[in-house]
Amino acid sequence: MAARSQQLGSRSKLPMRPTTVLLTTASAAAVLLMAAVLFGSRWTPSSDTETWVSAGVRVVMNAVSSDQGTVPLATVPDPSDRLLGGLLSPDFDDRSCLSRYRAGRYRRTSTHALSPHLVSALRRYESLHRLCAPGTPAYARALERLRASSPNATAAGDNAGDDPSGGAAAPCDYLVWTPDAGLGNRILSITAGFLYGLLTDRVLLLNGSRGDLDDLFCEPFPGSTWILPQGEFPVRGKLGIDTFQSLGNTLARGEPLAGRPWVYVHLVHNYLTQDRRFFCDDVQGELRRVRWLVFKADNYFVPGLFLIPRYERELARLFPRRDAVFHHLGRYLFHPSNTVWGMVTRYHGSYFAMADERVGIQVRMFKWAPISIDDFYGQILKCTHRENILPATVAAASRAAANTSAAAAKHKAVAVVSLHGEYSDRLRDLYHEHGNAAGEAVSVFQPTHLGAQHFGDTQQNQKAFAEMMLLSFSDVVVTTCVSTFGYVSQGLAGLRPWVLTPPDHGKAPDTPCRLAPTIEPCFHRPPHYNCRAKARGDSGRTVQYIRHCEDFPDGVQLLES
């Protein structure tokens, strides 16, 4: 770690023009109270005083006692700053990715504070990625050691090669993402993998050998790629719960992890008890000595990382507001390719650009939660009318009275995103045939009508990502419960959505929707494992800031408190 830090060096100060939220030392009691609220109630021993203090309190105490005096805990980015307060690197050619510095102009101003520590961590990671990415000598050495696939070759290669600066090259550690499930799941699992890379100094690489990532995202890290070159990676074949080299199977056999050339981490929804030990501190300690981790996930496993004690302090510094993890990392990582951005801007220019208010409605039907189109449409209408998202309609006889104020009418543009067109068609007909009590002009559109989801289809992925981006430009968002598509859109927007509640025995529920308690996605399959007791536990009752999801009660999600 020390050798790598010397290699990476330090970055110059970033151009930031934020309104700074300062943590002051008004009194020790105020500091402790604020820390207790911000960081929850896990307690750790203090080696200096033999007393126990909250890990969050320790972070705040360290911050306010810094040699530099008062330290900014977090900042709110200036809306006119194209770098989003330092979240984005300035080291890109604007033309290579038109969306990177422009998407922020289309969204509501973010009110979610950005930690300077996160900004610094991102710049350090970019330097690490540039050093270790495909095409570099460090990557070539690491790949050769992996191909050798023996402990002796790995050990011999630890100090192989020369640093361009003249010193011994520190070996690079890697985390290889393997695709699984649909685009929403993929975006969420990539985000979780990247955060894990930040915490462990691992370089995240995406295995896009199937080609379904082509022309979808821009490269997020300057001067390098995060895509594994096709045909180079020696770990091939189907990876799953039965893979011999998996973390779970290795632990079940009682074999050590340290010294292995690579380990497969299975974090898909069907993972078993031994796989879930990935979220245990002792296993994380062993994984530090494995150069290559290959993982597959269909989950947003970020809340699970917050359950690991060794990462608690760093996570508290990176995200003083725990309910904005995906909001920041998603806007940092996922920028539409120029092809996708062209779709987004055409949709926006045709439908959203002239509206006074933009409403996004994401509709998804699941086989495990059947409901008729008529009932689901009625639920959407009841939700949007009850919560004043869309104006209630009036009888034809009342249209003239409602239209007397037409000159001053507010224009609402409604984007309906669904695989099917019935919902947008019905909404459009409703407001075309009836007036509304508010006298507002309501236009309804649907960008695409795909009919069915096809995993791995490049063109469908492009259209789906364009729709996610368009929804993130909304002022109000209505989403379907449990939908990862909705999670991505609300997170990029930074908006708490109105979530359509699941059907009750095939019928629309009495409560059509609820305002989500957080913008964070739900981790649908948390470990529910007590690492100390080595027995089943409840991940939603371990720390104060992780609670069960309202839309999927077995899952958990990050809250502010």
Coordinates of C-alpha atoms in Angstrom, one line a residue:
M1 CA 0.0 0.0 0.0
A2 CA 2.8 2.4 0.9
A3 CA 4.7 1.6 -2.3
R4 CA 1.6 2.2 -4.4
S5 CA 0.9 5.5 -2.6
Q6 CA 4.4 6.7 -3.5
Q7 CA 3.8 5.7 -7.1
L8 CA 0.6 7.5 -7.4
G9 CA 1.7 10.7 -5.7
S10 CA -0.6 13.6 -5.0
R11 CA -2.8 15.6 -7.3
S12 CA -3.0 19.4 -7.6
K13 CA -6.0 21.1 -6.0
L14 CA -9.2 20.8 -8.0
P15 CA -11.2 23.7 -9.3
M16 CA -14.1 23.9 -6.9
R17 CA -16.6 26.6 -6.3
P18 CA -18.9 25.1 -3.7
T19 CA -20.9 26.4 -0.9
T20 CA -19.0 24.8 2.0
V21 CA -20.7 23.1 4.9
L22 CA -18.2 23.4 7.8
L23 CA -17.9 21.2 10.8
T24 CA -16.9 23.4 13.7
T25 CA -15.7 22.7 17.2
A26 CA -18.3 24.7 19.0
S27 CA -18.3 22.2 21.8
A28 CA -17.3 18.6 22.4
A29 CA -20.9 17.7 23.2
A30 CA -22.1 19.1 19.8
V31 CA -19.5 17.1 17.9
L32 CA -20.4 13.8 19.7
L33 CA -24.1 14.4 19.2
M34 CA -23.7 15.2 15.5
A35 CA -21.5 12.1 15.0
A36 CA -24.0 9.9 16.7
V37 CA -26.8 11.1 14.4
L38 CA -24.6 10.9 11.2
F39 CA -22.8 7.6 11.8
G40 CA -25.0 5.3 13.7
S41 CA -24.3 3.3 16.8
R42 CA -21.6 0.7 16.1
W43 CA -18.9 1.1 18.8
T44 CA -15.2 0.4 18.6
P45 CA -12.3 0.4 21.1
S46 CA -10.0 3.4 21.4
S47 CA -6.4 2.2 21.7
D48 CA -5.3 5.5 23.2
T49 CA -7.7 5.6 26.2
E50 CA -9.0 2.0 26.6
T51 CA -12.5 3.4 26.2
W52 CA -15.1 2.7 23.6
V53 CA -16.3 5.3 21.1
S54 CA -18.5 5.2 18.0
A55 CA -16.5 4.8 14.8
G56 CA -18.5 7.8 13.4
V57 CA -17.6 9.9 16.4
R58 CA -14.0 9.0 15.9
V59 CA -14.2 10.3 12.3
V60 CA -15.7 13.6 13.3
M61 CA -13.2 14.0 16.2
N62 CA -10.3 13.3 13.8
A63 CA -11.7 15.8 11.3
V64 CA -12.1 18.7 13.8
S65 CA -8.7 18.0 15.4
S66 CA -6.9 18.1 12.1
D67 CA -3.7 20.1 11.9
Q68 CA -5.2 22.1 9.1
G69 CA -7.9 23.5 11.5
T70 CA -11.5 23.5 10.4
V71 CA -12.1 20.8 7.7
P72 CA -15.1 20.7 5.3
L73 CA -17.1 17.6 5.9
A74 CA -19.0 17.9 2.6
T75 CA -19.8 20.5 -0.1
V76 CA -22.8 21.2 -2.3
P77 CA -21.7 21.6 -5.9
D78 CA -22.2 24.9 -7.7
P79 CA -24.9 24.2 -10.4
S80 CA -22.8 26.0 -13.0
D81 CA -19.8 23.8 -12.4
R82 CA -19.5 21.3 -15.2
L83 CA -17.2 19.2 -13.0
L84 CA -20.0 18.8 -10.4
G85 CA -17.8 20.1 -7.6
G86 CA -14.8 18.0 -8.6
L87 CA -16.7 14.8 -8.9
L88 CA -15.7 14.6 -12.6
S89 CA -12.1 14.7 -13.8
P90 CA -11.2 17.7 -16.1
D91 CA -8.8 15.4 -18.0
F92 CA -11.1 14.4 -20.9
D93 CA -11.6 15.6 -24.4
D94 CA -15.2 16.9 -24.5
R95 CA -15.8 15.6 -28.0
S96 CA -15.0 12.0 -27.2
C97 CA -17.9 11.9 -24.8
L98 CA -20.5 14.7 -25.3
S99 CA -22.6 13.7 -22.3
R100 CA -19.9 13.8 -19.6
Y101 CA -19.9 17.5 -18.9
R102 CA -23.4 18.2 -20.3
A103 CA -25.8 15.8 -18.7
G104 CA -25.7 17.8 -15.4
R105 CA -27.3 20.8 -17.2
Y106 CA -30.4 18.8 -18.0
R107 CA -31.1 17.7 -14.4
R108 CA -32.4 19.5 -11.3
T109 CA -29.6 21.0 -9.2
S110 CA -28.3 18.3 -6.9
T111 CA -28.8 19.1 -3.2
H112 CA -26.7 16.1 -2.1
A113 CA -23.4 17.2 -0.5
L114 CA -20.2 15.9 -2.0
S115 CA -17.3 14.9 0.3
P116 CA -13.8 16.4 -0.5
H117 CA -12.4 13.1 0.6
L118 CA -14.4 11.3 -2.1
V119 CA -13.1 13.7 -4.7
S120 CA -9.5 13.0 -3.6
A121 CA -10.2 9.3 -3.6
L122 CA -11.5 9.4 -7.1
R123 CA -8.4 11.2 -8.4
R124 CA -6.1 8.7 -6.6
Y125 CA -8.1 5.9 -8.1
E126 CA -7.8 7.4 -11.6
S127 CA -4.0 7.5 -11.2
L128 CA -4.0 3.8 -10.1
H129 CA -6.2 2.8 -13.0
R130 CA -3.9 4.6 -15.5
L131 CA -1.0 2.7 -14.0
C132 CA -2.6 -0.8 -14.1
A133 CA -5.1 -0.7 -16.9
P134 CA -5.0 -2.9 -20.0
G135 CA -2.2 -1.8 -22.3
T136 CA 0.2 -1.0 -19.5
P137 CA 3.4 -2.9 -18.5
A138 CA 1.9 -3.5 -15.1
Y139 CA -1.2 -5.2 -16.6
A140 CA 0.9 -7.3 -18.9
R141 CA 2.9 -8.6 -15.9
A142 CA -0.2 -9.3 -13.9
L143 CA -1.8 -11.1 -16.7
E144 CA 1.3 -13.2 -17.3
R145 CA 1.4 -14.2 -13.6
L146 CA -2.3 -15.1 -13.8
R147 CA -1.7 -17.3 -16.9
A148 CA 1.0 -19.1 -15.0
S149 CA -1.7 -20.1 -12.5
S150 CA 0.6 -21.4 -9.8
P151 CA 1.5 -20.1 -6.4
N152 CA 5.2 -20.1 -7.3
A153 CA 4.7 -18.1 -10.4
T154 CA 2.6 -15.6 -8.5
A155 CA 5.1 -15.2 -5.7
A156 CA 8.0 -14.9 -8.2
G157 CA 6.1 -12.2 -10.1
D158 CA 5.4 -10.0 -7.1
N159 CA 8.5 -7.9 -7.7
A160 CA 8.9 -8.5 -11.4
G161 CA 9.5 -5.6 -13.7
D162 CA 10.7 -2.1 -13.2
D163 CA 8.9 1.1 -12.2
P164 CA 9.3 3.8 -14.9
S165 CA 10.5 6.1 -12.1
G166 CA 13.3 3.7 -11.3
G167 CA 11.9 2.0 -8.2
A168 CA 10.4 -1.5 -7.7
A169 CA 7.0 -1.8 -9.2
A170 CA 4.2 -2.5 -6.8
P171 CA 1.9 -5.2 -8.1
C172 CA -1.6 -4.3 -9.2
D173 CA -4.7 -5.9 -7.8
Y174 CA -7.7 -6.4 -9.9
L175 CA -11.5 -6.9 -9.6
V176 CA -13.1 -8.3 -12.8
W177 CA -16.9 -7.7 -13.2
T178 CA -18.8 -10.5 -15.1
P179 CA -22.2 -9.5 -16.6
D180 CA -25.4 -10.9 -15.3
A181 CA -29.1 -10.1 -15.6
G182 CA -30.5 -6.9 -17.2
L183 CA -29.0 -3.4 -17.7
G184 CA -30.3 -2.0 -14.4
N185 CA -28.8 -4.8 -12.4
R186 CA -25.5 -4.5 -14.3
I187 CA -25.2 -0.7 -13.6
L188 CA -25.9 -1.3 -9.9
S189 CA -23.5 -4.2 -9.6
I190 CA -20.7 -2.3 -11.4
T191 CA -21.2 0.6 -9.0
A192 CA -20.9 -1.7 -6.0
G193 CA -17.8 -3.3 -7.5
F194 CA -16.3 0.1 -8.1
L195 CA -16.8 1.2 -4.5
Y196 CA -15.2 -2.1 -3.4
G197 CA -12.3 -1.2 -5.6
L198 CA -12.0 2.2 -4.0
L199 CA -11.9 0.6 -0.6
T200 CA -9.3 -2.1 -1.5
D201 CA -7.1 -0.4 -4.1
R202 CA -8.3 -2.8 -6.8
V203 CA -8.6 -1.9 -10.4
L204 CA -12.1 -2.5 -11.7
L205 CA -12.3 -4.1 -15.2
L206 CA -15.4 -5.1 -17.1
N207 CA -15.6 -8.4 -19.0
G208 CA -17.4 -7.2 -22.1
S209 CA -16.4 -10.3 -24.2
R210 CA -20.1 -10.8 -25.3
G211 CA -20.1 -7.3 -26.9
D212 CA -23.2 -6.1 -25.1
L213 CA -21.3 -3.2 -23.5
D214 CA -20.3 -1.9 -26.9
D215 CA -21.1 1.8 -27.6
L216 CA -23.1 2.1 -24.4
F217 CA -21.0 3.9 -21.8
C218 CA -18.1 6.3 -22.2
E219 CA -14.8 5.4 -20.5
P220 CA -15.0 6.8 -17.0
F221 CA -11.3 7.0 -16.2
P222 CA -9.0 9.4 -18.1
G223 CA -6.2 8.0 -20.2
S224 CA -7.2 4.3 -19.8
T225 CA -9.9 1.8 -20.4
W226 CA -12.0 -0.3 -18.0
I227 CA -12.9 -2.9 -20.6
L228 CA -11.0 -6.2 -20.7
P229 CA -9.6 -6.8 -24.2
Q230 CA -11.4 -9.7 -25.8
G231 CA -9.6 -13.0 -25.7
E232 CA -6.9 -12.0 -23.3
F233 CA -8.4 -13.0 -20.0
P234 CA -7.5 -16.6 -19.1
V235 CA -10.5 -17.2 -16.8
R236 CA -13.1 -18.5 -19.1
G237 CA -16.2 -20.7 -19.0
K238 CA -19.4 -20.4 -17.1
L239 CA -18.9 -19.0 -13.6
G240 CA -21.5 -19.9 -11.0
I241 CA -22.3 -21.2 -7.6
D242 CA -20.5 -24.6 -8.3
T243 CA -17.3 -23.0 -9.6
F244 CA -14.4 -24.9 -7.9
Q245 CA -12.4 -21.7 -7.4
S246 CA -15.3 -19.8 -5.8
L247 CA -14.9 -18.1 -2.5
G248 CA -17.7 -20.1 -1.0
N249 CA -16.5 -23.5 -2.1
T250 CA -12.9 -22.7 -1.1
L251 CA -14.1 -21.7 2.4
A252 CA -16.3 -24.8 2.6
R253 CA -13.3 -27.0 1.9
G254 CA -11.4 -25.3 4.7
E255 CA -8.6 -24.1 2.3
P256 CA -6.8 -20.8 2.7
L257 CA -7.4 -18.0 0.3
A258 CA -4.1 -16.3 0.5
G259 CA -1.7 -17.0 -2.4
R260 CA -4.3 -18.2 -4.9
P261 CA -3.9 -16.7 -8.4
W262 CA -7.6 -15.8 -8.5
V263 CA -10.8 -16.3 -6.6
Y264 CA -14.4 -16.2 -8.0
V265 CA -16.8 -14.3 -5.8
H266 CA -20.5 -15.3 -6.3
L267 CA -22.8 -12.5 -5.2
V268 CA -25.8 -13.5 -7.3
H269 CA -29.2 -13.8 -5.5
N270 CA -28.8 -17.6 -5.1
Y271 CA -25.6 -17.4 -3.2
L272 CA -25.0 -19.7 -0.2
T273 CA -23.9 -19.2 3.4
Q274 CA -20.2 -19.6 2.6
D275 CA -20.4 -17.1 -0.3
R276 CA -22.0 -14.6 2.1
R277 CA -18.9 -14.6 4.2
F278 CA -17.5 -12.2 1.7
F279 CA -19.1 -9.6 3.9
C280 CA -17.1 -10.7 7.0
D281 CA -14.0 -8.9 8.2
D282 CA -11.8 -11.9 8.5
V283 CA -12.5 -13.1 5.0
Q284 CA -11.8 -9.6 3.7
G285 CA -8.4 -9.8 5.4
E286 CA -7.6 -13.0 3.5
L287 CA -8.8 -11.6 0.2
R288 CA -6.2 -8.8 0.4
R289 CA -3.6 -11.4 -0.5
V290 CA -5.4 -12.5 -3.7
R291 CA -4.3 -10.5 -6.8
W292 CA -7.3 -11.2 -9.0
L293 CA -10.9 -11.3 -7.9
V294 CA -13.6 -12.2 -10.4
F295 CA -17.1 -11.5 -9.4
K296 CA -20.7 -11.8 -10.6
A297 CA -23.6 -10.0 -9.0
D298 CA -27.1 -9.1 -9.9
N299 CA -27.5 -7.0 -6.7
Y300 CA -26.6 -3.6 -5.4
F301 CA -24.4 -4.9 -2.6
V302 CA -23.2 -1.5 -1.4
P303 CA -25.1 -1.8 1.9
G304 CA -23.2 -5.0 2.6
L305 CA -19.9 -3.2 2.4
F306 CA -21.1 -0.8 5.1
L307 CA -21.5 -3.8 7.4
I308 CA -17.8 -4.7 7.2
P309 CA -16.0 -3.0 10.2
R310 CA -12.6 -2.5 8.5
Y311 CA -14.2 -0.2 5.9
E312 CA -16.5 1.7 8.2
R313 CA -14.2 4.7 8.9
E314 CA -13.3 5.2 5.2
L315 CA -16.9 4.9 4.1
A316 CA -17.9 7.5 6.7
R317 CA -15.3 9.9 5.2
L318 CA -16.3 9.2 1.6
F319 CA -20.0 9.5 2.3
P320 CA -21.0 11.7 5.2
R321 CA -24.5 11.3 3.7
R322 CA -24.9 7.6 3.3
D323 CA -28.1 8.0 1.3
A324 CA -26.3 9.5 -1.7
V325 CA -23.7 6.7 -2.5
F326 CA -25.2 5.7 -5.9
H327 CA -26.1 9.4 -6.7
H328 CA -22.5 10.4 -6.6
L329 CA -20.9 7.2 -8.0
G330 CA -23.5 6.7 -10.7
R331 CA -23.0 10.2 -12.0
Y332 CA -19.3 9.7 -11.9
L333 CA -19.2 6.3 -13.7
F334 CA -22.0 6.2 -16.2
H335 CA -21.9 8.6 -19.1
P336 CA -23.9 7.7 -22.3
S337 CA -21.8 7.1 -25.4
N338 CA -22.3 9.7 -28.1
T339 CA -24.7 7.3 -29.9
V340 CA -26.9 7.0 -26.7
W341 CA -26.5 10.7 -25.9
G342 CA -27.9 11.5 -29.4
M343 CA -31.1 9.5 -28.5
V344 CA -31.3 11.3 -25.1
T345 CA -31.1 14.8 -26.5
R346 CA -33.6 14.0 -29.3
Y347 CA -36.1 12.7 -26.7
H348 CA -35.5 15.7 -24.5
G349 CA -35.7 18.3 -27.3
S350 CA -38.9 16.8 -28.6
Y351 CA -40.8 16.4 -25.4
F352 CA -39.2 17.8 -22.2
A353 CA -37.4 21.0 -23.3
M354 CA -40.4 23.3 -23.4
A355 CA -42.2 21.9 -20.3
D356 CA -42.6 23.8 -17.1
E357 CA -42.6 20.5 -15.2
R358 CA -41.2 17.2 -16.2
V359 CA -42.8 14.0 -14.8
G360 CA -41.3 10.5 -15.3
I361 CA -43.4 7.4 -14.8
Q362 CA -41.6 4.0 -15.0
V363 CA -43.9 1.0 -15.4
R364 CA -42.7 -2.6 -15.1
M365 CA -44.8 -5.7 -14.6
F366 CA -43.3 -8.8 -13.0
K367 CA -44.4 -12.4 -13.3
W368 CA -44.1 -12.9 -9.6
A369 CA -46.5 -9.9 -9.0
P370 CA -49.3 -10.4 -11.5
I371 CA -51.8 -7.6 -12.0
S372 CA -54.1 -6.7 -14.9
I373 CA -53.3 -3.8 -17.2
D374 CA -56.6 -2.2 -16.2
D375 CA -55.9 -2.4 -12.4
F376 CA -52.3 -1.3 -12.8
Y377 CA -53.4 1.7 -14.9
G378 CA -56.0 2.6 -12.3
Q379 CA -53.3 2.4 -9.6
I380 CA -51.0 4.7 -11.5
L381 CA -53.8 7.2 -12.0
K382 CA -54.8 7.1 -8.3
C383 CA -51.3 7.6 -7.2
T384 CA -50.5 10.6 -9.5
H385 CA -53.8 12.3 -8.8
R386 CA -53.7 11.7 -5.0
E387 CA -50.2 13.1 -4.7
N388 CA -50.9 16.0 -7.1
I389 CA -48.3 14.7 -9.6
L390 CA -50.8 14.9 -12.4
P391 CA -54.0 17.1 -12.4
A392 CA -57.4 15.5 -11.9
T393 CA -59.6 15.5 -15.0
V394 CA -63.0 17.2 -15.2
A395 CA -66.2 16.4 -17.2
A396 CA -66.5 17.8 -20.7
A397 CA -69.1 20.4 -19.5
S398 CA -66.5 21.9 -17.2
R399 CA -63.7 22.1 -19.8
A400 CA -64.6 25.7 -20.8
A401 CA -64.4 27.0 -17.3
A402 CA -61.1 25.2 -16.7
N403 CA -59.7 26.6 -19.9
T404 CA -60.5 30.2 -19.1
S405 CA -57.0 30.5 -17.6
A406 CA -55.4 28.7 -20.6
A407 CA -53.1 31.6 -21.3
A408 CA -51.4 31.1 -17.9
A409 CA -51.6 27.3 -18.0
K410 CA -48.7 25.3 -16.8
H411 CA -47.3 22.8 -19.2
K412 CA -46.5 19.3 -17.8
A413 CA -44.6 16.8 -19.9
V414 CA -45.0 13.2 -18.9
A415 CA -42.6 10.6 -20.0
V416 CA -43.9 7.0 -19.6
V417 CA -41.2 4.4 -19.8
S418 CA -42.5 0.8 -20.2
L419 CA -42.0 -2.2 -22.4
H420 CA -45.6 -1.8 -23.5
G421 CA -47.6 1.1 -24.8
E422 CA -51.0 0.7 -23.2
Y423 CA -50.3 2.9 -20.2
S424 CA -49.0 5.9 -22.2
D425 CA -51.8 5.5 -24.7
R426 CA -54.4 5.6 -22.0
L427 CA -52.9 8.6 -20.2
R428 CA -52.6 10.5 -23.5
D429 CA -56.2 9.8 -24.4
L430 CA -57.4 10.8 -20.9
Y431 CA -55.9 14.3 -21.1
H432 CA -56.8 14.7 -24.8
E433 CA -60.5 13.9 -24.2
H434 CA -60.9 15.6 -20.9
G435 CA -60.0 18.9 -19.3
N436 CA -58.4 19.2 -15.9
A437 CA -59.3 21.2 -12.9
A438 CA -56.0 23.0 -12.8
G439 CA -56.2 24.1 -16.4
E440 CA -52.8 22.7 -17.1
A441 CA -51.6 21.5 -20.4
V442 CA -50.5 17.8 -20.1
S443 CA -48.6 16.1 -22.9
V444 CA -47.8 12.4 -22.6
F445 CA -45.2 10.5 -24.6
Q446 CA -43.3 7.2 -24.6
P447 CA -39.8 7.1 -26.2
T448 CA -39.8 3.4 -27.1
H449 CA -42.1 0.4 -27.3
L450 CA -39.7 -2.6 -27.0
G451 CA -42.4 -5.2 -26.1
A452 CA -40.0 -7.6 -24.3
Q453 CA -36.7 -7.5 -22.5
H454 CA -33.8 -9.2 -24.3
F455 CA -30.7 -9.6 -22.2
G456 CA -27.4 -8.8 -24.0
D457 CA -29.1 -6.9 -26.9
T458 CA -26.9 -3.9 -27.7
Q459 CA -29.5 -1.8 -29.3
Q460 CA -32.1 -2.5 -26.6
N461 CA -29.5 -1.7 -23.9
Q462 CA -28.8 1.6 -25.7
K463 CA -32.5 2.5 -25.8
A464 CA -32.9 1.4 -22.1
F465 CA -30.0 3.5 -21.0
A466 CA -31.3 6.5 -22.9
E467 CA -34.7 6.1 -21.1
M468 CA -32.9 5.9 -17.7
M469 CA -31.1 9.1 -18.5
L470 CA -34.4 10.8 -19.7
L471 CA -36.1 9.8 -16.4
S472 CA -33.2 11.3 -14.5
F473 CA -34.0 14.7 -16.0
S474 CA -37.5 14.6 -14.4
D475 CA -38.7 16.9 -11.6
V476 CA -40.9 14.2 -10.2
V477 CA -40.4 10.4 -10.6
V478 CA -42.9 7.6 -10.2
T479 CA -41.3 4.1 -10.2
T480 CA -42.4 0.5 -9.9
C481 CA -41.4 -1.3 -6.8
V482 CA -38.3 -3.6 -6.9
S483 CA -37.3 -2.3 -10.4
T484 CA -33.6 -1.8 -10.8
F485 CA -34.4 0.4 -13.9
G486 CA -36.2 2.7 -11.5
Y487 CA -33.4 2.6 -8.9
V488 CA -30.9 3.8 -11.5
S489 CA -33.1 6.6 -12.7
Q490 CA -34.0 8.0 -9.3
G491 CA -30.4 7.7 -8.1
L492 CA -29.0 9.7 -11.1
A493 CA -31.7 12.3 -10.6
G494 CA -31.1 12.5 -6.9
L495 CA -34.9 12.3 -6.3
R496 CA -36.9 10.3 -3.8
P497 CA -39.4 8.6 -6.0
W498 CA -43.1 7.8 -5.5
V499 CA -43.0 4.0 -5.6
L500 CA -46.0 2.1 -6.8
T501 CA -46.8 -0.5 -4.1
P502 CA -46.9 -4.2 -5.1
P503 CA -50.3 -5.7 -6.0
D504 CA -52.4 -7.4 -3.3
H505 CA -53.4 -10.9 -4.5
G506 CA -53.5 -9.6 -8.1
K507 CA -55.4 -6.4 -7.3
A508 CA -54.3 -2.8 -6.9
P509 CA -53.6 -2.1 -3.2
D510 CA -55.5 0.5 -1.2
T511 CA -52.4 2.6 -0.9
P512 CA -51.3 3.1 -4.6
C513 CA -47.9 4.5 -3.9
R514 CA -45.5 5.8 -1.2
L515 CA -42.7 8.3 -1.2
A516 CA -39.5 6.4 -0.8
P517 CA -37.5 7.1 2.4
T518 CA -34.2 7.3 0.4
I519 CA -32.8 7.7 -3.1
E520 CA -30.6 4.7 -2.5
P521 CA -31.3 1.4 -4.3
C522 CA -32.4 -1.7 -2.4
F523 CA -29.9 -4.6 -1.9
H524 CA -32.5 -7.3 -2.6
R525 CA -30.4 -10.3 -1.3
P526 CA -28.3 -9.1 1.7
P527 CA -26.2 -11.7 3.5
H528 CA -28.3 -11.9 6.6
Y529 CA -25.3 -13.5 8.3
N530 CA -23.8 -12.8 11.7
C531 CA -20.0 -13.0 11.1
R532 CA -19.2 -13.2 14.8
A533 CA -21.7 -15.9 15.7
K534 CA -21.2 -17.7 12.3
A535 CA -24.9 -18.0 12.1
R536 CA -27.9 -16.5 10.4
G537 CA -28.5 -12.8 11.2
D538 CA -30.5 -9.8 10.1
S539 CA -28.6 -7.3 8.0
G540 CA -31.4 -4.8 8.5
R541 CA -30.9 -4.7 12.3
T542 CA -27.1 -4.5 12.5
V543 CA -26.5 -0.7 12.3
Q544 CA -28.8 2.2 12.5
Y545 CA -28.4 3.5 9.0
I546 CA -29.3 0.2 7.2
R547 CA -32.9 -0.7 7.2
H548 CA -35.2 -3.1 5.4
C549 CA -36.6 -1.8 2.1
E550 CA -40.2 -0.8 2.0
D551 CA -40.7 -2.1 -1.6
F552 CA -38.9 -5.4 -0.9
P553 CA -39.0 -6.2 2.9
D554 CA -36.3 -8.9 2.8
G555 CA -33.8 -6.4 1.2
V556 CA -31.9 -3.6 2.9
Q557 CA -30.9 -0.1 1.9
L558 CA -28.9 2.8 3.2
L559 CA -30.7 5.6 5.0
E560 CA -29.3 8.9 6.4
S561 CA -30.2 7.8 9.9

